[in-house]
Coordinates of C-alpha atoms and ligand atoms in Angstrom, one line a residue:
M1142 CA -104.9 132.4 69.6
P1143 CA -103.9 136.1 69.4
E1144 CA -104.4 137.7 66.0
A1145 CA -103.6 140.9 64.1
K1146 CA -104.4 142.5 60.8
Y1147 CA -100.7 143.3 60.3
I1148 CA -97.9 141.1 61.7
L1149 CA -94.3 142.4 61.2
V1150 CA -91.7 139.8 61.9
G1151 CA -88.5 141.6 62.8
S1152 CA -88.0 145.0 64.6
S1153 CA -85.3 146.7 62.6
H1154 CA -85.2 149.3 59.7
A1155 CA -87.4 147.4 57.3
A1156 CA -90.1 146.6 59.8
L1157 CA -90.1 150.0 61.4
E1158 CA -90.6 151.7 58.0
A1159 CA -93.4 149.3 57.2
L1160 CA -95.1 150.2 60.5
R1161 CA -94.8 153.9 59.6
S1162 CA -96.3 153.5 56.1
I1163 CA -99.1 151.2 57.4
R1164 CA -100.1 153.8 60.0
L1165 CA -100.2 156.6 57.5
H1166 CA -102.9 154.8 55.7
D1167 CA -104.6 152.8 58.4
P1168 CA -104.4 154.4 61.9
E1169 CA -106.3 151.6 63.6
G1170 CA -105.9 148.1 62.1
S1171 CA -104.5 145.8 64.8
M1172 CA -100.8 145.3 64.5
A1173 CA -98.0 143.3 66.2
M1174 CA -94.2 143.5 65.8
I1175 CA -92.7 140.1 66.6
T1176 CA -88.9 139.9 67.1
R1177 CA -86.4 137.5 68.5
D1178 CA -84.5 140.3 69.9
A1179 CA -84.7 141.0 73.6
H1180 CA -84.5 144.8 73.2
L1181 CA -86.6 147.6 71.7
P1182 CA -85.5 148.5 68.1
Y1183 CA -82.0 149.7 67.4
S1184 CA -79.8 150.0 64.4
P1185 CA -77.0 147.4 63.9
T1186 CA -74.9 150.3 62.6
V1187 CA -74.3 151.6 66.1
L1188 CA -72.9 148.2 67.4
P1189 CA -69.2 149.0 66.8
Y1190 CA -69.6 152.1 69.0
V1191 CA -71.2 150.0 71.7
V1192 CA -68.1 147.7 71.4
S1193 CA -65.7 150.6 71.8
G1194 CA -67.7 152.2 74.7
R1195 CA -68.4 155.4 72.7
S1196 CA -72.2 154.5 72.8
K1197 CA -74.0 153.1 75.8
P1198 CA -76.4 150.2 75.0
E1199 CA -79.4 151.9 76.6
K1200 CA -78.8 155.1 74.5
V1201 CA -78.9 153.4 71.1
L1202 CA -82.6 152.5 70.9
L1203 CA -84.5 153.9 67.9
R1204 CA -88.0 153.7 69.5
D1205 CA -89.3 153.6 73.1
E1206 CA -92.4 151.8 74.5
D1207 CA -94.5 155.0 74.1
F1208 CA -93.9 154.8 70.4
F1209 CA -95.6 151.4 70.2
T1210 CA -98.5 152.5 72.4
A1211 CA -99.0 155.7 70.3
N1212 CA -99.0 153.5 67.1
A1213 CA -101.3 150.9 68.6
C1214 CA -98.7 148.2 67.9
T1215 CA -98.1 145.3 70.2
F1216 CA -94.3 144.8 70.6
V1217 CA -93.4 141.2 71.2
P1218 CA -89.7 140.7 72.1
N1219 CA -87.9 137.4 72.7
A1220 CA -90.3 135.8 70.2
V1221 CA -88.5 133.6 67.6
A1222 CA -90.5 132.9 64.4
A1223 CA -90.2 129.2 63.8
G1224 CA -92.7 128.4 61.1
L1225 CA -95.5 129.7 58.9
D1226 CA -98.7 128.0 57.8
A1227 CA -99.9 130.1 54.9
K1228 CA -103.1 128.1 54.5
T1229 CA -104.4 129.0 57.9
K1230 CA -102.5 132.3 58.0
T1231 CA -100.7 131.3 61.2
L1232 CA -97.2 132.3 62.4
K1233 CA -95.7 129.8 64.8
L1234 CA -93.2 130.8 67.4
A1235 CA -90.4 128.7 68.8
N1236 CA -91.9 128.8 72.3
G1237 CA -95.1 127.1 71.0
D1238 CA -97.2 130.2 70.7
S1239 CA -99.0 131.0 67.5
W1240 CA -100.4 134.2 65.9
R1241 CA -103.1 134.5 63.3
Y1242 CA -102.5 137.2 60.7
E1243 CA -104.3 138.9 57.8
T1244 CA -101.1 140.3 56.2
L1245 CA -97.5 139.5 57.2
L1246 CA -94.2 141.1 56.6
I1247 CA -91.0 139.0 56.6
A1248 CA -88.3 141.4 57.8
T1249 CA -86.0 139.0 59.6
G1250 CA -82.9 140.6 58.0
A1251 CA -79.6 138.8 57.8
A1252 CA -77.4 137.0 60.3
P1253 CA -73.6 136.3 60.3
A1254 CA -72.5 133.6 57.9
I1255 CA -69.9 131.4 59.6
P1256 CA -67.2 130.0 57.3
P1257 CA -66.3 126.3 57.6
V1258 CA -62.9 126.7 59.2
K1259 CA -61.3 123.8 61.0
G1260 CA -61.3 124.2 64.8
L1261 CA -63.5 127.3 64.8
D1262 CA -66.2 125.6 66.8
S1263 CA -63.8 125.0 69.6
V1264 CA -63.3 128.8 70.2
N1265 CA -65.6 131.3 71.9
Y1266 CA -65.6 133.5 68.8
H1267 CA -67.7 136.6 68.4
V1268 CA -70.0 138.0 65.7
L1269 CA -71.5 141.4 65.5
R1270 CA -75.1 141.7 64.5
T1271 CA -77.2 142.2 67.6
L1272 CA -77.0 144.4 70.7
D1273 CA -76.3 141.3 72.8
D1274 CA -73.4 140.4 70.4
A1275 CA -71.9 143.9 71.0
K1276 CA -72.4 143.7 74.8
R1277 CA -70.8 140.3 74.9
L1278 CA -67.8 141.5 72.8
R1279 CA -67.4 144.6 74.9
S1280 CA -67.3 142.5 78.1
A1281 CA -64.8 140.1 76.6
M1282 CA -62.5 143.0 75.8
G1283 CA -62.1 143.7 79.5
G1284 CA -59.2 141.2 79.9
A1285 CA -58.1 141.2 76.3
R1286 CA -55.0 142.9 74.7
S1287 CA -55.3 141.6 71.2
A1288 CA -58.0 140.7 68.6
V1289 CA -58.1 139.1 65.2
V1290 CA -61.0 140.0 62.9
L1291 CA -61.8 137.7 60.0
G1292 CA -63.2 139.7 57.1
A1293 CA -62.5 143.3 55.9
G1294 CA -66.0 144.2 54.8
L1295 CA -68.0 147.0 56.5
V1296 CA -68.7 145.1 59.7
G1297 CA -65.1 143.8 60.1
L1298 CA -63.5 147.2 59.5
H1299 CA -66.0 149.2 61.7
A1300 CA -65.3 146.7 64.5
A1301 CA -61.5 146.7 63.9
E1302 CA -61.3 150.5 64.1
N1303 CA -63.3 150.5 67.3
L1304 CA -61.3 147.7 68.9
A1305 CA -58.1 149.5 68.0
E1306 CA -59.4 152.8 69.4
A1307 CA -60.3 150.9 72.6
G1308 CA -56.6 150.0 72.9
L1309 CA -56.4 146.5 71.5
S1310 CA -53.7 145.3 69.1
V1311 CA -55.8 144.3 66.1
S1312 CA -55.2 142.1 63.1
V1313 CA -57.6 141.8 60.2
V1314 CA -57.5 138.8 57.8
E1315 CA -59.1 139.2 54.4
M1316 CA -59.1 136.7 51.5
Q1317 CA -59.4 139.4 48.8
D1318 CA -56.6 141.7 47.6
H1319 CA -58.1 144.7 49.3
V1320 CA -60.4 145.9 52.1
L1321 CA -64.1 146.6 51.3
P1322 CA -64.1 144.6 48.1
G1323 CA -67.1 145.5 46.0
Y1324 CA -67.4 149.0 47.4
F1325 CA -64.2 150.5 46.3
D1326 CA -61.6 150.1 43.5
P1327 CA -58.0 149.1 44.6
K1328 CA -56.7 152.7 44.7
A1329 CA -59.5 153.9 47.0
S1330 CA -59.1 150.8 49.2
E1331 CA -55.4 151.4 49.5
T1332 CA -56.1 154.9 51.0
I1333 CA -58.4 153.3 53.5
E1334 CA -55.8 150.5 54.2
S1335 CA -53.1 153.0 54.9
A1336 CA -55.3 154.7 57.5
F1337 CA -55.7 151.4 59.3
T1338 CA -52.0 150.5 59.2
S1339 CA -51.0 154.0 60.4
H1340 CA -53.3 153.4 63.4
G1341 CA -51.5 150.2 64.2
V1342 CA -54.0 147.7 62.7
K1343 CA -52.2 144.9 60.9
L1344 CA -53.8 143.9 57.7
F1345 CA -53.4 140.4 56.2
L1346 CA -54.8 140.7 52.7
K1347 CA -54.9 137.8 50.1
S1348 CA -54.9 135.6 53.2
K1349 CA -57.1 132.7 53.9
V1350 CA -57.6 131.2 57.4
V1351 CA -57.3 127.4 57.2
A1352 CA -57.5 126.6 60.9
V1353 CA -58.2 128.0 64.3
E1354 CA -56.9 126.5 67.5
A1355 CA -58.3 127.3 71.0
R1356 CA -56.1 128.3 73.9
D1357 CA -57.0 129.0 77.5
G1358 CA -60.2 126.9 77.4
G1359 CA -61.4 128.5 74.1
H1360 CA -61.1 132.2 75.2
S1361 CA -58.0 132.9 73.2
C1362 CA -56.9 131.4 69.9
T1363 CA -54.2 130.9 67.3
V1364 CA -55.3 131.4 63.7
T1365 CA -53.4 129.7 61.0
L1366 CA -53.2 131.2 57.5
E1367 CA -52.9 129.2 54.2
N1368 CA -49.2 130.3 53.9
G1369 CA -48.5 128.7 57.3
N1370 CA -48.2 132.0 59.2
T1371 CA -50.0 132.2 62.5
I1372 CA -51.7 135.0 64.5
S1373 CA -52.5 134.6 68.2
A1374 CA -55.1 136.8 69.9
D1375 CA -57.2 137.0 73.0
L1376 CA -60.4 137.7 70.9
L1377 CA -61.7 136.4 67.6
L1378 CA -64.4 138.2 65.7
V1379 CA -65.9 136.5 62.6
A1380 CA -67.2 139.1 60.1
T1381 CA -67.1 137.2 56.9
G1382 CA -70.5 138.2 55.5
V1383 CA -74.1 137.7 56.3
R1384 CA -76.9 135.4 55.1
P1385 CA -80.7 136.2 55.0
V1386 CA -82.6 134.6 57.9
T1387 CA -85.0 132.3 56.1
D1388 CA -84.7 129.0 57.9
W1389 CA -88.1 129.5 59.6
L1390 CA -89.8 129.7 56.2
D1391 CA -88.9 126.1 55.2
G1392 CA -92.1 124.3 54.2
S1393 CA -94.2 127.5 54.1
G1394 CA -94.5 127.7 50.4
V1395 CA -92.7 131.1 50.3
K1396 CA -90.4 131.0 47.3
L1397 CA -86.7 131.3 48.4
D1398 CA -83.5 131.7 46.4
R1399 CA -80.6 133.3 48.3
G1400 CA -83.2 135.4 50.1
V1401 CA -87.0 135.7 49.9
L1402 CA -88.0 136.4 46.3
V1403 CA -90.3 139.4 45.9
D1404 CA -91.9 141.3 43.0
E1405 CA -91.8 145.0 42.4
T1406 CA -94.1 145.8 45.3
M1407 CA -92.3 143.5 47.7
R1408 CA -95.0 140.8 47.5
T1409 CA -93.8 137.2 47.9
N1410 CA -95.4 134.4 45.8
V1411 CA -97.8 133.7 48.8
E1412 CA -100.9 135.8 49.1
G1413 CA -100.9 138.1 52.1
I1414 CA -97.1 137.9 52.7
W1415 CA -94.6 140.6 51.9
A1416 CA -90.8 140.7 52.5
A1417 CA -88.4 143.7 52.8
G1418 CA -84.9 144.5 53.9
D1419 CA -81.8 142.3 54.1
V1420 CA -83.9 139.2 53.9
A1421 CA -85.5 140.1 50.6
Q1422 CA -84.1 139.3 47.2
A1423 CA -85.5 142.2 45.2
L1424 CA -84.8 144.1 42.0
D1425 CA -81.2 145.4 41.5
F1426 CA -81.3 148.7 39.7
H1427 CA -78.1 148.0 37.7
T1428 CA -78.6 144.4 36.6
G1429 CA -82.4 144.2 36.5
K1430 CA -82.1 140.9 38.3
Q1431 CA -83.2 140.0 41.9
A1432 CA -80.3 140.5 44.3
L1433 CA -79.5 140.9 47.9
I1434 CA -78.4 144.5 48.8
G1435 CA -77.9 144.6 52.6
I1436 CA -78.0 148.3 53.4
I1437 CA -80.3 150.6 55.3
P1438 CA -81.6 152.8 52.4
T1439 CA -82.7 149.7 50.6
A1440 CA -84.4 148.2 53.8
V1441 CA -86.2 151.5 54.3
D1442 CA -87.4 151.9 50.7
Q1443 CA -88.6 148.3 50.6
G1444 CA -90.2 148.5 54.1
R1445 CA -92.2 151.6 53.0
I1446 CA -93.4 149.9 49.8
A1447 CA -94.3 146.7 51.6
G1448 CA -96.2 148.6 54.3
M1449 CA -98.2 150.5 51.7
G1450 CA -99.1 147.3 50.0
M1451 CA -100.1 145.6 53.2
A1452 CA -102.4 148.5 54.1
G1453 CA -103.9 148.6 50.6
D1454 CA -102.6 152.1 50.0
S1455 CA -103.4 152.9 46.3
Y1456 CA -100.4 155.2 46.0
V1457 CA -97.9 152.3 46.2
R1458 CA -95.4 152.5 43.4
A1459 CA -93.1 149.9 41.9
Y1460 CA -89.7 149.6 43.5
P1461 CA -87.2 151.1 41.1
G1462 CA -84.4 148.7 42.2
G1463 CA -81.7 149.0 44.8
V1464 CA -78.6 151.2 44.2
P1465 CA -75.8 150.3 46.7
V1466 CA -74.9 153.4 48.7
N1467 CA -72.3 153.5 51.5
T1468 CA -70.9 156.4 53.3
Y1469 CA -68.0 154.9 55.2
R1470 CA -66.4 156.9 58.1
F1471 CA -63.0 155.7 59.3
F1472 CA -60.6 157.4 61.8
G1473 CA -62.4 160.8 61.3
R1474 CA -62.3 160.6 57.5
V1475 CA -65.0 159.7 55.1
A1476 CA -65.4 157.7 51.9
L1477 CA -68.4 157.3 49.7
S1478 CA -69.4 154.5 47.3
I1479 CA -72.5 154.6 45.2
G1480 CA -73.7 152.3 42.5
Q1481 CA -71.1 150.5 40.4
A1482 CA -68.2 152.5 42.0
A1483 CA -65.7 149.6 41.8
A1484 CA -66.7 148.5 38.3
T1485 CA -64.0 147.7 35.7
T1486 CA -66.5 146.5 33.1
A1487 CA -65.4 146.9 29.4
G1488 CA -67.1 149.8 27.7
Y1489 CA -67.4 151.8 30.9
E1490 CA -65.7 155.2 31.0
I1491 CA -63.7 155.7 34.1
A1492 CA -62.3 159.0 35.3
V1493 CA -60.0 159.2 38.3
S1494 CA -58.9 162.4 40.1
E1495 CA -56.4 162.6 43.0
E1496 CA -56.6 166.3 43.5
G1497 CA -57.5 167.1 47.1
G1498 CA -58.5 163.5 47.8
Y1499 CA -59.5 160.6 45.6
R1500 CA -62.5 160.5 43.3
R1501 CA -63.6 157.9 40.7
L1502 CA -66.5 158.4 38.3
V1503 CA -67.9 155.5 36.3
L1504 CA -70.0 156.3 33.2
S1505 CA -71.8 154.2 30.8
D1506 CA -73.2 155.7 27.6
N1507 CA -72.6 159.2 29.0
R1508 CA -74.6 158.4 32.1
L1509 CA -73.3 158.1 35.7
V1510 CA -73.4 154.5 37.0
G1511 CA -70.9 154.7 39.9
Y1512 CA -69.2 157.2 42.1
A1513 CA -66.5 156.8 44.8
S1514 CA -64.6 159.3 46.8
V1515 CA -62.2 159.5 49.7
D1516 CA -61.5 162.7 51.6
Q1517 CA -63.5 164.7 49.1
P1518 CA -66.7 166.7 49.4
F1519 CA -69.6 164.7 48.0
D1520 CA -73.4 164.8 47.8
V1521 CA -74.9 161.4 48.2
G1522 CA -78.4 162.6 47.3
V1523 CA -77.4 164.2 44.0
M1524 CA -75.1 161.5 42.8
G1525 CA -77.7 158.8 43.7
E1526 CA -80.4 160.7 41.8
L1527 CA -78.1 161.2 38.7
I1528 CA -77.7 157.4 38.7
R1529 CA -81.3 156.5 39.4
R1530 CA -82.7 159.0 36.8
K1531 CA -80.0 157.9 34.2
V1532 CA -79.4 161.6 33.5
D1533 CA -77.7 162.2 30.1
L1534 CA -74.4 164.0 30.8
T1535 CA -73.4 164.5 27.1
E1536 CA -73.9 168.2 27.0
C1537 CA -71.9 168.9 30.2
K1538 CA -69.5 166.0 30.5
D1539 CA -66.3 168.0 30.7
A1540 CA -67.7 170.2 33.5
F1541 CA -69.1 167.1 35.3
M1542 CA -65.8 165.3 35.1
A1543 CA -64.0 168.3 36.4
R1544 CA -66.5 169.4 39.1
P1545 CA -69.0 166.6 39.6
V1546 CA -70.6 167.8 42.8
E1547 CA -71.3 171.4 41.6
T1548 CA -72.3 170.3 38.1
G1549 CA -74.5 167.5 39.5
R1550 CA -76.3 169.9 41.8
R1551 CA -76.9 172.3 39.0
L1552 CA -78.3 169.5 36.7
M1553 CA -80.5 168.2 39.4
S1554 CA -81.9 171.6 40.4
E1555 CA -82.9 172.0 36.7
Q1556 CA -84.5 168.6 36.6
W1557 CA -86.3 169.1 39.9
R1558 CA -87.6 172.5 39.0
Ligands
FAD456 C1 -71.8 146.5 62.4 C2 -72.7 146.9 61.2 C3 -72.5 148.0 60.5 C4 -73.4 148.4 59.5 N1 -73.1 149.6 58.8 C5 -74.0 150.0 57.8 C6 -73.8 151.2 57.2 O1 -72.9 152.0 57.5 N2 -74.7 151.6 56.3 C7 -75.8 150.8 55.9 O2 -76.6 151.2 55.1 N3 -75.9 149.6 56.5 C8 -75.1 149.2 57.4 N4 -75.2 147.9 58.0 C9 -76.3 147.0 57.5 C10 -77.7 147.4 58.1 O3 -77.6 147.4 59.5 C11 -78.7 146.5 57.5 O4 -78.8 146.6 56.1 C12 -80.1 146.8 58.1 O5 -80.1 146.7 59.5 C13 -81.1 145.8 57.5 O6 -82.3 146.0 58.2 P1 -83.4 144.9 58.2 O7 -84.6 145.5 58.9 O8 -83.6 144.3 56.9 O9 -82.8 143.7 59.1 P2 -81.9 143.5 60.4 O10 -81.4 144.8 60.8 O11 -81.0 142.4 60.1 O12 -83.0 143.1 61.5 C14 -83.6 141.8 61.5 C15 -84.7 141.8 62.5 O13 -85.4 140.5 62.5 C16 -85.4 139.9 63.8 N5 -85.4 138.5 63.5 C17 -84.4 137.7 62.9 N6 -84.8 136.4 62.8 C18 -86.0 136.3 63.5 C19 -86.9 135.3 63.8 N7 -86.7 134.0 63.4 N8 -88.0 135.6 64.5 C20 -88.3 136.8 64.9 N9 -87.5 137.9 64.7 C21 -86.4 137.6 63.9 C22 -84.1 140.4 64.4 O14 -84.2 140.3 65.8 C23 -84.1 141.9 63.9 O15 -85.0 142.6 64.7 C24 -74.4 147.5 59.1 C25 -74.6 146.3 59.8 C26 -73.8 146.0 60.8 C27 -74.0 144.7 61.6

């Protein structure tokens, strides 16, 4: 049976960062990266551009084979983790192979969550999480003139924009009142919504899909909304959220809730096993509880900490908790959402400005807890640090409210000095 000191299950942001931090501490320990993907690592964020044709699939890879050779890591693609025996420290693959490990990282990320809609199974619907999903969707676009996207979260909107730019007539159906719920308050969302509608994308908000009916042997479909209206399209993309990939851990003894539960150094409850990224349910900076925060900065931070722990690096520090950060680009414009940007919590102080774009500051106890902007200059690093360090703004609150970026930069340069 092949064995490795370090086994990384998954080949995306969290696993790559773990690899990096392991190699900083241990240049030689045997290592394998095991992934169900057929390709070398890539970022899911490029997939909408593969769909539109702006990026070529072969150009989106984050690492090449030489990288794995240089880092003495065996890259094992097309290998689906199917089970884990923690007693014998054995990872079992769906093809019957097994690997013995000393330490193991669970970095299997998240996969699309499919809603239980009547008739959906009869349609050749699409999802967008892997390069093969993107290639499949791109090739289906060949003969298509229209698309319907279920879900107006980040994945749904990125895809809708790229489908529209590729010339399709696009409809987006969202159950909530606004697009990007959770990231932006209604006013900011409305600005984003008007960009979509002015580019010809039809938005069906506060709309629930109750049935899908196949046409042309399942290639096209008609979607029925709760109010009885119907939308017909040649393509259906389901982007209604994601779910951590934990099915292969059943019976392993690794403690699961919505994702894999980890402590402040990304350790699971099972000795020798860590978890990081979209699969991990780790500390949430704002609530102090364990939560799923499916974004790249979180996957990278957690991957680094897990890798340090796996390699026995004594400089490992506790994870301070994830702060949601999203820089959202749409139709050549940009919006930013950090922390509790959409919060309406009682007791929070909220300041909105619509001068030269939109900006929303959310403060609690004179400290920044959330920041959103659309079409305004911003500084993700500084705003994020003000939130993470809970900087007291009492002395300069008026200046901060009037000029947050400049005031924030000045404050941080004083703190960093
Ligand atoms: C279209 C799109 C746009 C996005 N845009 C943004 C954005 O703008 N900003 C942002 O911060 N985040 C964005 N995200 C989210 C971001 O991509 C994820 O947070 C990030 O990729 C998480 O990395 P990860 O390493 O935890 O897992 P993932 O990227 O989910 O990768 C999981 C890895 O595990 C492997 N795997 C899964 N199951 C198994 C198994 N059973 N056996 C073996 N291998 C397995 C997969 O093949 C993959 O290599 C976007 C995601 C999508 C899909």
